[in-house]
């Protein structure tokens, strides 16, 4: 999510003759202050460490950092968790944030700060963008932001505001939805965002993960429900076949989605009055789609025959996909694996089938199998099918 960008300011009524980069002075000052508070995001701690250090030594300004390390844009990834929580509540406009409505938002405070400064010294800024990019002005902004941060930290600790914190709302929903998984023997992680259960065969691991959307605010909290199924024995088998130590051993993964064909992943709204209905819908969807899926795939023989006959498309979870290819080759018969491959091939659109045929043709011509390179999604699984002796289905016509 972009909080702010220079090009949002430098168009339209932007003052003529003023460098476009002046539209980012206020952004750079906020970033310089946030980084001084230890709020730098991981991307900058890892990839922009030298520039961060130069900024802390005041060898470059926040604006220069914005231009050189952020492509002139202020994104959520620029900050850590606390930094984003503060920016969501304060950097946004007052109409969007309860905190900003009560205490003020950043750009409003910034304008007021320099209007008062100019008035006290007998002059007037032609526009907000005429504020000079100096460390003296940064010190004025820093004092203002220090005060707002202290107010925000106290504000969010109030019981009423704490319950509206996006993370708190998300974790509450996780706990309420997780009850249906706990009843089936799933165990949660510390925060209740990831639930795991080992199948009766001690080989397969079922995982249900609740994922918060990146752009949540106090009034708009959204989440998805993801599922992963992996095999402990499959991972070393794949590593031996491919020589790739990063094989994951997944049998299937997907997300809860509408049951209609080609339906998108469901994004549930869980803020405010939407919570109860969304929790109920998630619990019902888990019961209707995920628990039967776990029961099916927990029985290896049933799973192999079902996948061979019907493929890996599961209503409410995922479209037909090639992920179980390795599982079929590792545990199933050659005939079952071939049927699965033919079903997957038939489910693909014409251009995709063409890609699969080209992969087979290249490998049949003697091209070396490079497991860590794929020209299209799932090509490494197509290579695995070839390497294990599966035959390309006859092409009776493309659509």
Short mmCIF file of C-alpha atoms in Angstrom, two decimals:
data_model
loop_
_atom_site.label_atom_id
_atom_site.label_comp_id
_atom_site.label_asym_id
_atom_site.label_seq_id
_atom_site.Cartn_x
_atom_site.Cartn_y
_atom_site.Cartn_z
CA UNK A 1 0.00 0.00 0.00
CA UNK A 2 1.31 3.42 -0.93
CA UNK A 3 0.90 6.03 1.80
CA UNK A 4 2.22 8.86 -0.33
CA UNK A 5 4.13 9.55 -3.55
CA UNK A 6 5.87 12.56 -5.01
CA UNK A 7 3.82 12.32 -8.20
CA UNK A 8 0.63 12.68 -6.17
CA UNK A 9 1.75 16.22 -5.36
CA UNK A 10 3.77 17.39 -8.36
CA UNK A 11 0.91 17.47 -10.88
CA UNK A 12 -2.21 19.59 -11.23
CA UNK A 13 -1.89 22.86 -9.32
CA UNK A 14 1.73 22.25 -8.32
CA UNK A 15 3.61 25.57 -8.23
CA UNK A 16 5.24 26.44 -11.54
CA UNK A 17 9.01 26.58 -11.53
CA UNK A 18 9.38 24.52 -8.35
CA UNK A 19 11.38 21.27 -8.63
CA UNK A 20 9.05 18.26 -8.65
CA UNK A 21 11.07 16.65 -5.88
CA UNK A 22 9.84 19.34 -3.48
CA UNK A 23 6.57 17.41 -3.49
CA UNK A 24 8.38 14.81 -1.41
CA UNK A 25 10.02 16.96 1.27
CA UNK A 26 7.27 16.24 3.79
CA UNK A 27 7.45 12.51 2.96
CA UNK A 28 11.21 12.44 3.41
CA UNK A 29 10.99 14.18 6.77
CA UNK A 30 8.45 11.63 8.02
CA UNK A 31 10.66 8.75 6.87
CA UNK A 32 13.78 10.27 8.44
CA UNK A 33 11.93 10.64 11.73
CA UNK A 34 10.43 7.12 11.56
CA UNK A 35 13.81 5.55 10.85
CA UNK A 36 15.25 7.48 13.78
CA UNK A 37 12.57 5.82 15.92
CA UNK A 38 13.72 2.37 14.78
CA UNK A 39 10.74 1.90 12.47
CA UNK A 40 12.61 1.01 9.27
CA UNK A 41 11.17 -1.94 7.37
CA UNK A 42 13.13 -5.10 6.73
CA UNK A 43 13.65 -4.22 3.08
CA UNK A 44 15.68 -1.15 4.08
CA UNK A 45 17.49 -2.81 6.97
CA UNK A 46 18.73 -5.42 4.51
CA UNK A 47 18.99 -3.63 1.17
CA UNK A 48 19.48 0.04 2.11
CA UNK A 49 21.67 -0.26 5.20
CA UNK A 50 24.33 2.11 3.85
CA UNK A 51 21.79 4.78 2.97
CA UNK A 52 20.08 4.34 6.35
CA UNK A 53 23.40 4.89 8.08
CA UNK A 54 24.09 7.97 5.95
CA UNK A 55 20.66 9.32 6.84
CA UNK A 56 21.26 8.80 10.54
CA UNK A 57 24.58 10.67 10.21
CA UNK A 58 22.69 13.41 8.32
CA UNK A 59 24.91 13.01 5.30
CA UNK A 60 21.75 12.74 3.20
CA UNK A 61 18.23 14.03 3.86
CA UNK A 62 15.02 12.08 4.09
CA UNK A 63 14.08 13.39 0.65
CA UNK A 64 17.30 12.01 -0.81
CA UNK A 65 16.58 8.65 0.81
CA UNK A 66 13.06 8.72 -0.65
CA UNK A 67 14.45 9.39 -4.12
CA UNK A 68 17.32 6.89 -3.99
CA UNK A 69 15.90 4.00 -1.97
CA UNK A 70 12.12 4.29 -2.38
CA UNK A 71 11.63 5.30 -6.03
CA UNK A 72 9.95 8.50 -4.80
CA UNK A 73 7.16 6.47 -3.15
CA UNK A 74 6.31 5.81 0.50
CA UNK A 75 5.04 2.23 0.86
CA UNK A 76 4.03 0.08 3.81
CA UNK A 77 7.12 -2.05 3.25
CA UNK A 78 9.28 0.96 4.14
CA UNK A 79 8.22 0.61 7.80
CA UNK A 80 8.12 -2.13 10.41
CA UNK A 81 4.95 -3.27 12.19
CA UNK A 82 4.76 -0.40 14.67
CA UNK A 83 5.66 2.14 12.00
CA UNK A 84 2.83 0.94 9.78
CA UNK A 85 0.36 0.93 12.66
CA UNK A 86 1.24 4.56 13.41
CA UNK A 87 1.20 5.57 9.74
CA UNK A 88 -2.22 3.97 9.19
CA UNK A 89 -3.66 5.91 12.11
CA UNK A 90 -1.83 9.20 11.60
CA UNK A 91 -0.44 9.62 8.08
CA UNK A 92 -3.87 9.07 6.53
CA UNK A 93 -6.50 11.81 6.43
CA UNK A 94 -8.72 12.52 9.38
CA UNK A 95 -11.84 11.17 7.66
CA UNK A 96 -10.27 7.70 7.51
CA UNK A 97 -8.67 7.44 10.95
CA UNK A 98 -10.29 7.77 14.40
CA UNK A 99 -6.95 8.90 15.85
CA UNK A 100 -6.46 11.52 13.16
CA UNK A 101 -10.00 12.82 13.64
CA UNK A 102 -9.23 13.34 17.31
CA UNK A 103 -5.63 14.54 17.20
CA UNK A 104 -4.89 15.54 13.62
CA UNK A 105 -3.23 13.91 10.62
CA UNK A 106 0.32 14.32 9.41
CA UNK A 107 -0.09 16.62 6.43
CA UNK A 108 -2.51 18.85 8.33
CA UNK A 109 -0.08 19.07 11.25
CA UNK A 110 2.82 19.71 8.85
CA UNK A 111 1.01 22.62 7.18
CA UNK A 112 -0.06 24.11 10.52
CA UNK A 113 3.47 23.79 11.89
CA UNK A 114 5.08 25.76 9.10
CA UNK A 115 2.25 28.26 8.76
CA UNK A 116 2.72 29.13 12.44
CA UNK A 117 6.49 29.25 12.01
CA UNK A 118 6.19 31.59 9.03
CA UNK A 119 3.67 33.83 10.80
CA UNK A 120 5.92 34.08 13.87
CA UNK A 121 8.77 35.26 11.65
CA UNK A 122 6.78 37.70 9.56
CA UNK A 123 6.52 35.88 6.26
CA UNK A 124 4.25 33.43 4.44
CA UNK A 125 5.03 30.28 2.47
CA UNK A 126 3.68 30.43 -1.06
CA UNK A 127 2.68 26.77 -0.71
CA UNK A 128 3.39 23.71 1.43
CA UNK A 129 5.96 22.66 -1.14
CA UNK A 130 8.03 25.80 -0.57
CA UNK A 131 9.08 24.62 2.90
CA UNK A 132 12.86 24.29 2.81
CA UNK A 133 14.41 20.83 3.01
CA UNK A 134 16.76 21.65 5.91
CA UNK A 135 17.73 19.86 9.09
CA UNK A 136 16.53 22.90 11.01
CA UNK A 137 13.04 22.36 9.61
CA UNK A 138 13.36 18.63 10.24
CA UNK A 139 13.93 19.37 13.94
CA UNK A 140 10.60 21.19 14.01
CA UNK A 141 8.89 18.21 12.38
CA UNK A 142 10.67 15.79 14.69
CA UNK A 143 9.37 17.54 17.82
CA UNK A 144 5.84 17.51 16.40
CA UNK A 145 6.02 13.82 15.50
CA UNK A 146 7.52 12.87 18.85
CA UNK A 147 4.48 14.45 20.50
CA UNK A 148 2.03 12.73 18.17
CA UNK A 149 3.72 9.35 18.66
CA UNK A 150 3.44 9.67 22.44
CA UNK A 151 -0.23 10.62 22.09
CA UNK A 152 -0.84 7.70 19.74
CA UNK A 153 0.83 5.16 22.01
CA UNK A 154 -1.32 6.31 24.91
CA UNK A 155 -4.42 6.46 22.71
CA UNK A 156 -4.13 2.93 21.40
CA UNK A 157 -3.70 1.53 24.93
CA UNK A 158 -7.16 2.76 25.85
CA UNK A 159 -9.41 -0.30 26.08
CA UNK A 160 -11.86 0.99 23.49
CA UNK A 161 -9.11 1.78 20.99
CA UNK A 162 -7.14 -1.40 21.67
CA UNK A 163 -10.08 -3.53 20.59
CA UNK A 164 -10.24 -1.56 17.32
CA UNK A 165 -6.57 -2.12 16.52
CA UNK A 166 -6.46 -3.97 13.17
CA UNK A 167 -4.18 -6.67 14.56
CA UNK A 168 -6.39 -7.14 17.63
CA UNK A 169 -9.49 -7.46 15.44
CA UNK A 170 -7.71 -9.97 13.21
CA UNK A 171 -6.48 -12.10 16.12
CA UNK A 172 -9.95 -12.11 17.66
CA UNK A 173 -11.39 -13.45 14.41
CA UNK A 174 -8.63 -16.08 14.24
CA UNK A 175 -9.51 -17.31 17.72
CA UNK A 176 -13.22 -17.49 17.00
CA UNK A 177 -12.82 -19.27 13.67
CA UNK A 178 -10.12 -21.52 15.10
CA UNK A 179 -12.59 -23.15 17.48
CA UNK A 180 -13.89 -25.31 14.64
CA UNK A 181 -10.35 -26.54 13.97
CA UNK A 182 -9.55 -27.13 17.63
CA UNK A 183 -12.55 -29.46 17.80
CA UNK A 184 -10.91 -31.55 15.07
CA UNK A 185 -7.57 -31.86 16.84
CA UNK A 186 -5.71 -28.99 15.17
CA UNK A 187 -3.12 -27.16 17.27
CA UNK A 188 -2.51 -23.40 16.92
CA UNK A 189 0.68 -21.39 16.95
CA UNK A 190 1.19 -18.74 19.62
CA UNK A 191 -1.10 -16.18 18.00
CA UNK A 192 -3.70 -18.58 16.61
CA UNK A 193 -2.97 -17.62 13.00
CA UNK A 194 -1.66 -21.05 11.93
CA UNK A 195 -3.32 -24.36 12.83
CA UNK A 196 -1.69 -27.74 12.21
CA UNK A 197 -2.66 -31.39 12.43
CA UNK A 198 -0.73 -34.52 11.50
CA UNK A 199 -2.77 -37.17 9.68
CA UNK A 200 -3.31 -40.63 11.13
CA UNK A 201 -0.67 -42.05 8.74
CA UNK A 202 1.92 -39.76 10.45
CA UNK A 203 3.05 -38.65 7.01
CA UNK A 204 0.75 -35.87 5.89
CA UNK A 205 0.56 -32.49 7.60
CA UNK A 206 -2.59 -30.38 7.31
CA UNK A 207 -2.20 -26.62 7.80
CA UNK A 208 -4.83 -23.89 7.90
CA UNK A 209 -3.47 -20.35 7.96
CA UNK A 210 -5.43 -17.18 8.61
CA UNK A 211 -3.83 -14.30 6.72
CA UNK A 212 -4.53 -10.62 7.32
CA UNK A 213 -4.65 -8.33 4.31
CA UNK A 214 -1.68 -5.97 4.13
CA UNK A 215 -3.74 -2.79 3.99
CA UNK A 216 -5.96 -3.12 7.04
CA UNK A 217 -7.12 -0.09 9.03
CA UNK A 218 -9.24 0.14 12.17
CA UNK A 219 -12.38 0.52 10.09
CA UNK A 220 -11.44 -1.96 7.38
CA UNK A 221 -9.95 -5.29 8.52
CA UNK A 222 -9.90 -8.14 6.00
CA UNK A 223 -8.53 -11.68 6.02
CA UNK A 224 -8.30 -14.86 3.95
CA UNK A 225 -8.15 -18.55 4.90
CA UNK A 226 -5.37 -20.57 3.27
CA UNK A 227 -4.72 -24.32 3.31
CA UNK A 228 -1.56 -26.37 2.76
CA UNK A 229 -1.16 -30.15 2.73
CA UNK A 230 2.32 -31.66 2.66
CA UNK A 231 3.95 -35.08 2.92
CA UNK A 232 7.01 -35.75 5.05
CA UNK A 233 8.11 -38.66 2.85
CA UNK A 234 7.53 -36.74 -0.36
CA UNK A 235 10.08 -34.04 0.39
CA UNK A 236 13.20 -36.29 0.55
CA UNK A 237 11.95 -38.26 -2.48
CA UNK A 238 11.74 -35.07 -4.50
CA UNK A 239 15.11 -33.89 -3.27
CA UNK A 240 16.71 -37.15 -4.38
CA UNK A 241 15.06 -37.03 -7.82
CA UNK A 242 15.78 -33.38 -8.55
CA UNK A 243 18.88 -32.68 -6.48
CA UNK A 244 17.09 -29.57 -5.24
CA UNK A 245 17.33 -29.15 -1.47
CA UNK A 246 14.53 -26.57 -1.50
CA UNK A 247 11.72 -28.95 -2.51
CA UNK A 248 8.75 -28.40 -0.21
CA UNK A 249 6.89 -31.71 -0.31
CA UNK A 250 3.50 -30.08 -0.88
CA UNK A 251 0.60 -32.22 -2.00
CA UNK A 252 -1.90 -29.40 -2.31
CA UNK A 253 -2.42 -25.78 -1.38
CA UNK A 254 -5.21 -23.31 -1.90
CA UNK A 255 -7.54 -20.83 -0.21
CA UNK A 256 -11.20 -20.75 0.63
CA UNK A 257 -13.09 -19.38 -2.34
CA UNK A 258 -16.59 -19.14 -3.72
CA UNK A 259 -17.76 -22.48 -5.14
CA UNK A 260 -18.44 -21.02 -8.59
CA UNK A 261 -16.07 -22.01 -11.39
CA UNK A 262 -12.93 -19.86 -11.51
CA UNK A 263 -14.06 -18.07 -8.36
CA UNK A 264 -11.62 -15.78 -6.64
CA UNK A 265 -10.30 -16.24 -3.14
CA UNK A 266 -12.77 -14.97 -0.53
CA UNK A 267 -11.60 -11.89 1.37
CA UNK A 268 -13.66 -11.60 4.55
CA UNK A 269 -14.42 -8.26 6.19
CA UNK A 270 -14.09 -8.70 9.97
CA UNK A 271 -14.22 -5.16 11.35
CA UNK A 272 -17.17 -3.88 13.35
CA UNK A 273 -20.57 -5.44 12.78
CA UNK A 274 -19.21 -7.66 9.97
CA UNK A 275 -17.28 -9.85 12.41
CA UNK A 276 -20.05 -12.20 13.52
CA UNK A 277 -21.31 -12.99 10.03
CA UNK A 278 -17.80 -13.43 8.59
CA UNK A 279 -16.76 -15.73 11.44
CA UNK A 280 -19.87 -17.81 10.86
CA UNK A 281 -19.19 -18.01 7.12
CA UNK A 282 -15.56 -19.02 7.63
CA UNK A 283 -16.48 -21.72 10.11
CA UNK A 284 -19.13 -23.05 7.74
CA UNK A 285 -16.74 -23.02 4.77
CA UNK A 286 -14.05 -24.85 6.75
CA UNK A 287 -16.61 -27.47 7.77
CA UNK A 288 -18.02 -27.82 4.26
CA UNK A 289 -14.83 -27.74 2.19
CA UNK A 290 -11.67 -28.22 4.24
CA UNK A 291 -12.56 -30.93 6.74
CA UNK A 292 -13.84 -33.34 4.03
CA UNK A 293 -10.71 -32.59 2.00
CA UNK A 294 -8.49 -33.46 4.95
CA UNK A 295 -10.44 -36.68 5.50
CA UNK A 296 -10.05 -37.67 1.84
CA UNK A 297 -6.36 -36.87 1.51
CA UNK A 298 -5.62 -38.40 4.90
CA UNK A 299 -6.42 -41.81 3.38
CA UNK A 300 -3.61 -42.43 0.89
CA UNK A 301 -5.36 -45.04 -1.27
CA UNK A 302 -8.55 -42.99 -1.51
CA UNK A 303 -6.52 -39.88 -2.24
CA UNK A 304 -4.54 -41.53 -5.04
CA UNK A 305 -7.61 -42.91 -6.79
CA UNK A 306 -9.58 -39.68 -6.37
CA UNK A 307 -6.75 -37.58 -7.80
CA UNK A 308 -6.26 -40.02 -10.68
CA UNK A 309 -9.97 -39.99 -11.53
CA UNK A 310 -10.92 -36.39 -10.79
CA UNK A 311 -7.73 -34.32 -10.68
CA UNK A 312 -6.74 -31.74 -8.08
CA UNK A 313 -9.61 -29.31 -8.43
CA UNK A 314 -11.58 -29.06 -5.19
CA UNK A 315 -14.73 -26.98 -4.88
CA UNK A 316 -14.30 -24.04 -2.57
CA UNK A 317 -10.52 -24.55 -2.29
CA UNK A 318 -8.61 -24.61 -5.59
CA UNK A 319 -8.88 -25.02 -9.33
CA UNK A 320 -7.30 -28.06 -11.06
CA UNK A 321 -3.55 -27.84 -10.54
CA UNK A 322 -0.40 -29.89 -11.00
CA UNK A 323 0.83 -29.72 -7.40
CA UNK A 324 -0.03 -33.38 -6.57
CA UNK A 325 2.06 -34.67 -9.52
CA UNK A 326 4.97 -35.64 -7.27
CA UNK A 327 2.62 -37.29 -4.77
CA UNK A 328 1.10 -39.41 -7.54
CA UNK A 329 4.52 -40.44 -8.84
CA UNK A 330 5.95 -41.17 -5.39
CA UNK A 331 3.06 -43.14 -3.89
CA UNK A 332 0.74 -44.16 -6.74
CA UNK A 333 0.95 -46.65 -9.57
CA UNK A 334 2.23 -45.58 -13.00
CA UNK A 335 -1.32 -45.95 -14.32
CA UNK A 336 -2.72 -43.63 -11.63
CA UNK A 337 -0.02 -41.03 -12.25
CA UNK A 338 -0.65 -41.18 -16.01
CA UNK A 339 -4.39 -40.67 -15.54
CA UNK A 340 -3.74 -37.72 -13.25
CA UNK A 341 -1.38 -36.19 -15.81
CA UNK A 342 -3.86 -36.65 -18.65
CA UNK A 343 -6.63 -35.08 -16.59
CA UNK A 344 -4.48 -32.10 -15.69
CA UNK A 345 -3.41 -31.67 -19.32
CA UNK A 346 -7.03 -31.75 -20.50
CA UNK A 347 -7.99 -29.10 -17.92
CA UNK A 348 -5.51 -26.57 -19.30
CA UNK A 349 -6.40 -24.00 -21.98
CA UNK A 350 -4.95 -24.53 -25.45
CA UNK A 351 -1.90 -22.24 -25.11
CA UNK A 352 -0.96 -23.91 -21.83
CA UNK A 353 -1.22 -27.37 -23.41
CA UNK A 354 1.04 -26.04 -26.12
CA UNK A 355 3.63 -25.06 -23.52
CA UNK A 356 3.49 -28.54 -21.98
CA UNK A 357 3.98 -30.13 -25.41
CA UNK A 358 6.96 -27.87 -26.11
CA UNK A 359 8.55 -28.86 -22.80
CA UNK A 360 8.19 -32.54 -23.67
CA UNK A 361 9.57 -31.94 -27.18
CA UNK A 362 12.66 -30.16 -25.88
CA UNK A 363 13.36 -32.86 -23.30
CA UNK A 364 12.80 -35.63 -25.84
CA UNK A 365 15.33 -33.86 -28.06
CA UNK A 366 17.91 -34.20 -25.31
CA UNK A 367 17.70 -30.87 -23.50
CA UNK A 368 19.07 -31.10 -19.97
CA UNK A 369 16.47 -30.91 -17.20
CA UNK A 370 17.10 -27.78 -15.15
CA UNK A 371 14.95 -28.22 -12.07
CA UNK A 372 15.44 -24.72 -10.70
CA UNK A 373 14.29 -22.98 -13.90
CA UNK A 374 10.71 -22.78 -15.20
CA UNK A 375 9.44 -21.02 -18.30
CA UNK A 376 5.87 -21.06 -16.97
CA UNK A 377 4.00 -21.98 -13.82
CA UNK A 378 4.36 -25.66 -12.85
CA UNK A 379 6.87 -26.45 -15.62
CA UNK A 380 9.09 -28.16 -13.04
CA UNK A 381 6.23 -30.58 -12.38
CA UNK A 382 5.88 -31.24 -16.12
CA UNK A 383 9.61 -31.99 -16.19
CA UNK A 384 9.10 -34.41 -13.32
CA UNK A 385 6.34 -36.19 -15.25
CA UNK A 386 8.69 -36.58 -18.22
CA UNK A 387 11.61 -37.72 -16.07
CA UNK A 388 9.43 -40.39 -14.44
CA UNK A 389 8.29 -41.81 -17.77
CA UNK A 390 4.79 -40.38 -18.13
CA UNK A 391 3.53 -39.94 -21.68
CA UNK A 392 2.24 -36.75 -23.22
CA UNK A 393 -1.50 -37.16 -23.89
CA UNK A 394 -2.57 -37.22 -27.52
CA UNK A 395 -3.55 -33.78 -28.81
CA UNK A 396 -6.90 -34.23 -30.52
CA UNK A 397 -7.45 -30.53 -31.07
CA UNK A 398 -6.85 -27.30 -29.23
CA UNK A 399 -9.28 -24.60 -28.28
#
